[in-house]
Amino acid sequence: MRKKHKQQMRIWAMLCHISALLAWILLFSLVFLGIPLYLPLNIIAPLLIWRFKKSKYPWIDFQGKESLNFQISLTFYILILIVISLVIVLASFGIAVITNGAVDIKTILNSLLLVWMWLIVILMLFQSLLGIFAAKKAYKGEHYRYPLTIRFLS
């Protein structure tokens, strides 16, 4: 009975990390189908698991907070990149208007799109690798702290 209880705890802790990755897959699938939806599903899925299981298992409380902190940090970093990109686009349009079209906006926008695609690929690989690594550690019962994480929940 005790072994089954411990295994359930480790499975739920692992799901705190894996659920964020599954949420991204769901989100990309919806966008691929033509449904332009942005919900922070990468935050909502671990939040639900953590919220409902944290009082029963202290290990899930720790793992859930760690997963949530990482997902919130990634979302925050993505929002910062979006703001920087918008500033670059608006500055480019402003320069084009001021110089009467002497600046090639198409080149700037294509470059920005290329940079964005690479950043998204790198962020998704980073999140996937770290999420899988953290899930394995959680299932084994080992402590793991995500790098580059802002500790919103302590």
mmCIF file of N, CA and C in Angstrom, residues 6-98:
data_model
loop_
_atom_site.group_PDB
_atom_site.id
_atom_site.type_symbol
_atom_site.label_atom_id
_atom_site.label_comp_id
_atom_site.label_asym_id
_atom_site.label_seq_id
_atom_site.Cartn_x
_atom_site.Cartn_y
_atom_site.Cartn_z
ATOM 1 N N LYS A 6 3.423 6.004 -2.841
ATOM 2 C CA LYS A 6 4.627 6.733 -3.236
ATOM 3 C C LYS A 6 4.740 6.819 -4.750
ATOM 4 N N GLN A 7 4.359 5.762 -5.450
ATOM 5 C CA GLN A 7 4.424 5.773 -6.903
ATOM 6 C C GLN A 7 3.407 6.769 -7.472
ATOM 7 N N GLN A 8 2.216 6.828 -6.907
ATOM 8 C CA GLN A 8 1.225 7.809 -7.349
ATOM 9 C C GLN A 8 1.760 9.226 -7.180
ATOM 10 N N MET A 9 2.412 9.480 -6.063
ATOM 11 C CA MET A 9 2.976 10.794 -5.789
ATOM 12 C C MET A 9 4.021 11.154 -6.847
ATOM 13 N N ARG A 10 4.872 10.205 -7.186
ATOM 14 C CA ARG A 10 5.913 10.472 -8.185
ATOM 15 C C ARG A 10 5.315 10.663 -9.575
ATOM 16 N N ILE A 11 4.271 9.936 -9.898
ATOM 17 C CA ILE A 11 3.615 10.086 -11.200
ATOM 18 C C ILE A 11 2.986 11.470 -11.318
ATOM 19 N N TRP A 12 2.291 11.914 -10.266
ATOM 20 C CA TRP A 12 1.690 13.249 -10.293
ATOM 21 C C TRP A 12 2.757 14.336 -10.369
ATOM 22 N N ALA A 13 3.864 14.142 -9.675
ATOM 23 C CA ALA A 13 4.957 15.113 -9.728
ATOM 24 C C ALA A 13 5.538 15.170 -11.143
ATOM 25 N N MET A 14 5.670 14.021 -11.776
ATOM 26 C CA MET A 14 6.162 13.975 -13.144
ATOM 27 C C MET A 14 5.180 14.671 -14.091
ATOM 28 N N LEU A 15 3.898 14.483 -13.861
ATOM 29 C CA LEU A 15 2.886 15.113 -14.711
ATOM 30 C C LEU A 15 2.880 16.632 -14.587
ATOM 31 N N CYS A 16 3.323 17.147 -13.446
ATOM 32 C CA CYS A 16 3.449 18.611 -13.307
ATOM 33 C C CYS A 16 4.383 19.169 -14.374
ATOM 34 N N HIS A 17 5.414 18.436 -14.701
ATOM 35 C CA HIS A 17 6.386 18.894 -15.698
ATOM 36 C C HIS A 17 5.944 18.553 -17.120
ATOM 37 N N ILE A 18 5.461 17.347 -17.321
ATOM 38 C CA ILE A 18 5.070 16.889 -18.661
ATOM 39 C C ILE A 18 3.818 17.601 -19.168
ATOM 40 N N SER A 19 2.920 17.979 -18.275
ATOM 41 C CA SER A 19 1.667 18.611 -18.701
ATOM 42 C C SER A 19 1.918 19.924 -19.435
ATOM 43 N N ALA A 20 2.966 20.643 -19.069
ATOM 44 C CA ALA A 20 3.285 21.888 -19.771
ATOM 45 C C ALA A 20 3.679 21.602 -21.219
ATOM 46 N N LEU A 21 4.428 20.541 -21.431
ATOM 47 C CA LEU A 21 4.821 20.178 -22.800
ATOM 48 C C LEU A 21 3.611 19.717 -23.611
ATOM 49 N N LEU A 22 2.744 18.949 -22.981
ATOM 50 C CA LEU A 22 1.539 18.496 -23.672
ATOM 51 C C LEU A 22 0.629 19.676 -24.006
ATOM 52 N N ALA A 23 0.621 20.684 -23.137
ATOM 53 C CA ALA A 23 -0.177 21.876 -23.396
ATOM 54 C C ALA A 23 0.340 22.625 -24.619
ATOM 55 N N TRP A 24 1.678 22.693 -24.780
ATOM 56 C CA TRP A 24 2.236 23.338 -25.970
ATOM 57 C C TRP A 24 1.857 22.567 -27.226
ATOM 58 N N ILE A 25 1.896 21.246 -27.154
ATOM 59 C CA ILE A 25 1.516 20.431 -28.313
ATOM 60 C C ILE A 25 0.065 20.695 -28.684
ATOM 61 N N LEU A 26 -0.814 20.775 -27.686
ATOM 62 C CA LEU A 26 -2.219 21.078 -27.937
ATOM 63 C C LEU A 26 -2.373 22.464 -28.554
ATOM 64 N N LEU A 27 -1.665 23.432 -28.029
ATOM 65 C CA LEU A 27 -1.749 24.803 -28.541
ATOM 66 C C LEU A 27 -1.277 24.885 -29.985
ATOM 67 N N PHE A 28 -0.140 24.256 -30.304
ATOM 68 C CA PHE A 28 0.362 24.263 -31.676
ATOM 69 C C PHE A 28 -0.584 23.507 -32.611
ATOM 70 N N SER A 29 -1.215 22.468 -32.114
ATOM 71 C CA SER A 29 -2.177 21.729 -32.935
ATOM 72 C C SER A 29 -3.376 22.605 -33.281
ATOM 73 N N LEU A 30 -3.862 23.357 -32.311
ATOM 74 C CA LEU A 30 -4.994 24.253 -32.564
ATOM 75 C C LEU A 30 -4.619 25.339 -33.572
ATOM 76 N N VAL A 31 -3.432 25.902 -33.438
ATOM 77 C CA VAL A 31 -2.978 26.925 -34.380
ATOM 78 C C VAL A 31 -2.800 26.316 -35.766
ATOM 79 N N PHE A 32 -2.274 25.102 -35.837
ATOM 80 C CA PHE A 32 -2.090 24.415 -37.116
ATOM 81 C C PHE A 32 -3.429 24.164 -37.801
ATOM 82 N N LEU A 33 -4.471 23.908 -37.004
ATOM 83 C CA LEU A 33 -5.806 23.687 -37.554
ATOM 84 C C LEU A 33 -6.490 24.994 -37.954
ATOM 85 N N GLY A 34 -5.843 26.116 -37.652
ATOM 86 C CA GLY A 34 -6.407 27.401 -38.051
ATOM 87 C C GLY A 34 -7.145 28.118 -36.945
ATOM 88 N N ILE A 35 -7.035 27.638 -35.740
ATOM 89 C CA ILE A 35 -7.682 28.290 -34.609
ATOM 90 C C ILE A 35 -6.632 29.166 -33.920
ATOM 91 N N PRO A 36 -6.676 30.482 -34.163
ATOM 92 C CA PRO A 36 -5.647 31.359 -33.582
ATOM 93 C C PRO A 36 -5.925 31.595 -32.095
ATOM 94 N N LEU A 37 -5.346 30.782 -31.287
ATOM 95 C CA LEU A 37 -5.625 30.811 -29.861
ATOM 96 C C LEU A 37 -4.322 30.929 -29.102
ATOM 97 N N TYR A 38 -4.261 31.899 -28.208
ATOM 98 C CA TYR A 38 -3.121 31.920 -27.297
ATOM 99 C C TYR A 38 -3.652 31.972 -25.888
ATOM 100 N N LEU A 39 -3.555 30.880 -25.250
ATOM 101 C CA LEU A 39 -3.838 30.787 -23.824
ATOM 102 C C LEU A 39 -2.568 30.261 -23.186
ATOM 103 N N PRO A 40 -2.264 30.705 -22.007
ATOM 104 C CA PRO A 40 -1.065 30.158 -21.358
ATOM 105 C C PRO A 40 -1.320 28.746 -20.837
ATOM 106 N N LEU A 41 -1.592 27.831 -21.755
ATOM 107 C CA LEU A 41 -1.870 26.446 -21.362
ATOM 108 C C LEU A 41 -0.670 25.817 -20.678
ATOM 109 N N ASN A 42 0.528 26.292 -21.017
ATOM 110 C CA ASN A 42 1.728 25.758 -20.374
ATOM 111 C C ASN A 42 1.757 26.116 -18.884
ATOM 112 N N ILE A 43 0.993 27.111 -18.484
ATOM 113 C CA ILE A 43 0.884 27.465 -17.067
ATOM 114 C C ILE A 43 -0.339 26.810 -16.438
ATOM 115 N N ILE A 44 -1.434 26.771 -17.191
ATOM 116 C CA ILE A 44 -2.700 26.280 -16.642
ATOM 117 C C ILE A 44 -2.632 24.797 -16.287
ATOM 118 N N ALA A 45 -2.041 23.983 -17.154
ATOM 119 C CA ALA A 45 -2.004 22.539 -16.901
ATOM 120 C C ALA A 45 -1.232 22.183 -15.617
ATOM 121 N N PRO A 46 0.019 22.669 -15.435
ATOM 122 C CA PRO A 46 0.705 22.356 -14.176
ATOM 123 C C PRO A 46 0.023 22.994 -12.961
ATOM 124 N N LEU A 47 -0.594 24.160 -13.184
ATOM 125 C CA LEU A 47 -1.289 24.837 -12.084
ATOM 126 C C LEU A 47 -2.438 23.987 -11.554
ATOM 127 N N LEU A 48 -3.192 23.381 -12.452
ATOM 128 C CA LEU A 48 -4.314 22.536 -12.027
ATOM 129 C C LEU A 48 -3.834 21.312 -11.251
ATOM 130 N N ILE A 49 -2.804 20.662 -11.759
ATOM 131 C CA ILE A 49 -2.271 19.495 -11.055
ATOM 132 C C ILE A 49 -1.743 19.906 -9.686
ATOM 133 N N TRP A 50 -0.961 20.967 -9.655
ATOM 134 C CA TRP A 50 -0.378 21.441 -8.397
ATOM 135 C C TRP A 50 -1.465 21.849 -7.416
ATOM 136 N N ARG A 51 -2.469 22.564 -7.897
ATOM 137 C CA ARG A 51 -3.540 23.079 -7.033
ATOM 138 C C ARG A 51 -4.313 21.952 -6.361
ATOM 139 N N PHE A 52 -4.613 20.902 -7.099
ATOM 140 C CA PHE A 52 -5.454 19.842 -6.555
ATOM 141 C C PHE A 52 -4.686 18.764 -5.797
ATOM 142 N N LYS A 53 -3.384 18.660 -6.006
ATOM 143 C CA LYS A 53 -2.619 17.580 -5.378
ATOM 144 C C LYS A 53 -1.611 18.049 -4.334
ATOM 145 N N LYS A 54 -1.386 19.355 -4.206
ATOM 146 C CA LYS A 54 -0.318 19.842 -3.327
ATOM 147 C C LYS A 54 -0.587 19.571 -1.854
ATOM 148 N N SER A 55 -1.835 19.589 -1.442
ATOM 149 C CA SER A 55 -2.127 19.368 -0.021
ATOM 150 C C SER A 55 -1.983 17.892 0.358
ATOM 151 N N LYS A 56 -2.139 17.020 -0.603
ATOM 152 C CA LYS A 56 -2.040 15.591 -0.329
ATOM 153 C C LYS A 56 -0.589 15.115 -0.281
ATOM 154 N N TYR A 57 0.243 15.680 -1.150
ATOM 155 C CA TYR A 57 1.637 15.248 -1.245
ATOM 156 C C TYR A 57 2.577 16.451 -1.217
ATOM 157 N N PRO A 58 3.470 16.560 -0.251
ATOM 158 C CA PRO A 58 4.428 17.674 -0.232
ATOM 159 C C PRO A 58 5.396 17.650 -1.428
ATOM 160 N N TRP A 59 5.680 16.474 -1.945
ATOM 161 C CA TRP A 59 6.580 16.361 -3.093
ATOM 162 C C TRP A 59 5.962 17.022 -4.324
ATOM 163 N N ILE A 60 4.659 16.878 -4.484
ATOM 164 C CA ILE A 60 3.965 17.519 -5.599
ATOM 165 C C ILE A 60 3.935 19.030 -5.397
ATOM 166 N N ASP A 61 3.854 19.465 -4.156
ATOM 167 C CA ASP A 61 3.893 20.897 -3.876
ATOM 168 C C ASP A 61 5.217 21.485 -4.366
ATOM 169 N N PHE A 62 6.314 20.828 -4.050
ATOM 170 C CA PHE A 62 7.638 21.307 -4.478
ATOM 171 C C PHE A 62 7.768 21.260 -6.000
ATOM 172 N N GLN A 63 7.435 20.121 -6.606
ATOM 173 C CA GLN A 63 7.588 19.954 -8.049
ATOM 174 C C GLN A 63 6.644 20.872 -8.825
ATOM 175 N N GLY A 64 5.431 21.031 -8.319
ATOM 176 C CA GLY A 64 4.473 21.914 -8.975
ATOM 177 C C GLY A 64 4.934 23.356 -8.974
ATOM 178 N N LYS A 65 5.459 23.815 -7.842
ATOM 179 C CA LYS A 65 5.983 25.185 -7.773
ATOM 180 C C LYS A 65 7.153 25.360 -8.732
ATOM 181 N N GLU A 66 8.010 24.383 -8.778
ATOM 182 C CA GLU A 66 9.177 24.470 -9.657
ATOM 183 C C GLU A 66 8.741 24.528 -11.121
ATOM 184 N N SER A 67 7.802 23.671 -11.496
ATOM 185 C CA SER A 67 7.301 23.667 -12.866
ATOM 186 C C SER A 67 6.596 24.982 -13.196
ATOM 187 N N LEU A 68 5.774 25.453 -12.290
ATOM 188 C CA LEU A 68 5.063 26.712 -12.517
ATOM 189 C C LEU A 68 6.022 27.894 -12.625
ATOM 190 N N ASN A 69 7.012 27.942 -11.755
ATOM 191 C CA ASN A 69 7.984 29.027 -11.827
ATOM 192 C C ASN A 69 8.685 29.045 -13.183
ATOM 193 N N PHE A 70 9.049 27.872 -13.679
ATOM 194 C CA PHE A 70 9.729 27.789 -14.963
ATOM 195 C C PHE A 70 8.796 28.215 -16.102
ATOM 196 N N GLN A 71 7.562 27.735 -16.086
ATOM 197 C CA GLN A 71 6.612 28.067 -17.148
ATOM 198 C C GLN A 71 6.249 29.549 -17.128
ATOM 199 N N ILE A 72 6.065 30.116 -15.949
ATOM 200 C CA ILE A 72 5.772 31.544 -15.848
ATOM 201 C C ILE A 72 6.976 32.354 -16.329
ATOM 202 N N SER A 73 8.169 31.916 -15.977
ATOM 203 C CA SER A 73 9.382 32.612 -16.426
ATOM 204 C C SER A 73 9.495 32.579 -17.950
ATOM 205 N N LEU A 74 9.258 31.417 -18.554
ATOM 206 C CA LEU A 74 9.313 31.321 -20.023
ATOM 207 C C LEU A 74 8.275 32.221 -20.671
ATOM 208 N N THR A 75 7.075 32.238 -20.129
ATOM 209 C CA THR A 75 6.024 33.097 -20.672
ATOM 210 C C THR A 75 6.420 34.562 -20.547
ATOM 211 N N PHE A 76 7.012 34.923 -19.423
ATOM 212 C CA PHE A 76 7.486 36.291 -19.209
ATOM 213 C C PHE A 76 8.575 36.648 -20.211
ATOM 214 N N TYR A 77 9.500 35.737 -20.445
ATOM 215 C CA TYR A 77 10.571 35.987 -21.417
ATOM 216 C C TYR A 77 10.004 36.146 -22.829
ATOM 217 N N ILE A 78 9.021 35.348 -23.177
ATOM 218 C CA ILE A 78 8.391 35.446 -24.495
ATOM 219 C C ILE A 78 7.680 36.793 -24.637
ATOM 220 N N LEU A 79 7.002 37.234 -23.591
ATOM 221 C CA LEU A 79 6.342 38.540 -23.642
ATOM 222 C C LEU A 79 7.352 39.672 -23.823
ATOM 223 N N ILE A 80 8.502 39.567 -23.188
ATOM 224 C CA ILE A 80 9.550 40.575 -23.368
ATOM 225 C C ILE A 80 10.026 40.582 -24.826
ATOM 226 N N LEU A 81 10.196 39.394 -25.415
ATOM 227 C CA LEU A 81 10.600 39.315 -26.826
ATOM 228 C C LEU A 81 9.544 39.919 -27.743
ATOM 229 N N ILE A 82 8.274 39.710 -27.417
ATOM 230 C CA ILE A 82 7.187 40.282 -28.220
ATOM 231 C C ILE A 82 7.234 41.807 -28.158
ATOM 232 N N VAL A 83 7.428 42.355 -26.977
ATOM 233 C CA VAL A 83 7.490 43.810 -26.829
ATOM 234 C C VAL A 83 8.683 44.373 -27.604
ATOM 235 N N ILE A 84 9.835 43.738 -27.486
ATOM 236 C CA ILE A 84 11.018 44.198 -28.230
ATOM 237 C C ILE A 84 10.759 44.138 -29.737
ATOM 238 N N SER A 85 10.122 43.068 -30.206
ATOM 239 C CA SER A 85 9.810 42.930 -31.630
ATOM 240 C C SER A 85 8.846 44.023 -32.091
ATOM 241 N N LEU A 86 7.850 44.314 -31.277
ATOM 242 C CA LEU A 86 6.905 45.377 -31.643
ATOM 243 C C LEU A 86 7.594 46.733 -31.715
ATOM 244 N N VAL A 87 8.504 46.985 -30.799
ATOM 245 C CA VAL A 87 9.256 48.244 -30.835
ATOM 246 C C VAL A 87 10.094 48.319 -32.114
ATOM 247 N N ILE A 88 10.722 47.218 -32.494
ATOM 248 C CA ILE A 88 11.524 47.194 -33.730
ATOM 249 C C ILE A 88 10.642 47.435 -34.955
ATOM 250 N N VAL A 89 9.476 46.797 -34.998
ATOM 251 C CA VAL A 89 8.567 46.973 -36.135
ATOM 252 C C VAL A 89 8.074 48.411 -36.199
ATOM 253 N N LEU A 90 7.642 48.950 -35.064
ATOM 254 C CA LEU A 90 7.150 50.331 -35.062
ATOM 255 C C LEU A 90 8.262 51.316 -35.413
ATOM 256 N N ALA A 91 9.462 51.084 -34.918
ATOM 257 C CA ALA A 91 10.589 51.958 -35.267
ATOM 258 C C ALA A 91 10.898 51.865 -36.759
ATOM 259 N N SER A 92 10.810 50.672 -37.312
ATOM 260 C CA SER A 92 11.062 50.497 -38.751
ATOM 261 C C SER A 92 10.030 51.258 -39.583
ATOM 262 N N PHE A 93 8.782 51.138 -39.194
ATOM 263 C CA PHE A 93 7.743 51.881 -39.924
ATOM 264 C C PHE A 93 7.938 53.386 -39.759
ATOM 265 N N GLY A 94 8.317 53.803 -38.569
ATOM 266 C CA GLY A 94 8.563 55.225 -38.345
ATOM 267 C C GLY A 94 9.702 55.740 -39.195
ATOM 268 N N ILE A 95 10.780 54.973 -39.265
ATOM 269 C CA ILE A 95 11.926 55.368 -40.100
ATOM 270 C C ILE A 95 11.534 55.389 -41.576
ATOM 271 N N ALA A 96 10.720 54.418 -41.997
ATOM 272 C CA ALA A 96 10.286 54.369 -43.398
ATOM 273 C C ALA A 96 9.429 55.579 -43.745
ATOM 274 N N VAL A 97 8.576 55.991 -42.826
ATOM 275 C CA VAL A 97 7.726 57.149 -43.072
ATOM 276 C C VAL A 97 8.572 58.423 -43.132
ATOM 277 N N ILE A 98 9.518 58.548 -42.210
ATOM 278 C CA ILE A 98 10.363 59.745 -42.145
ATOM 279 C C ILE A 98 11.263 59.859 -43.373
#
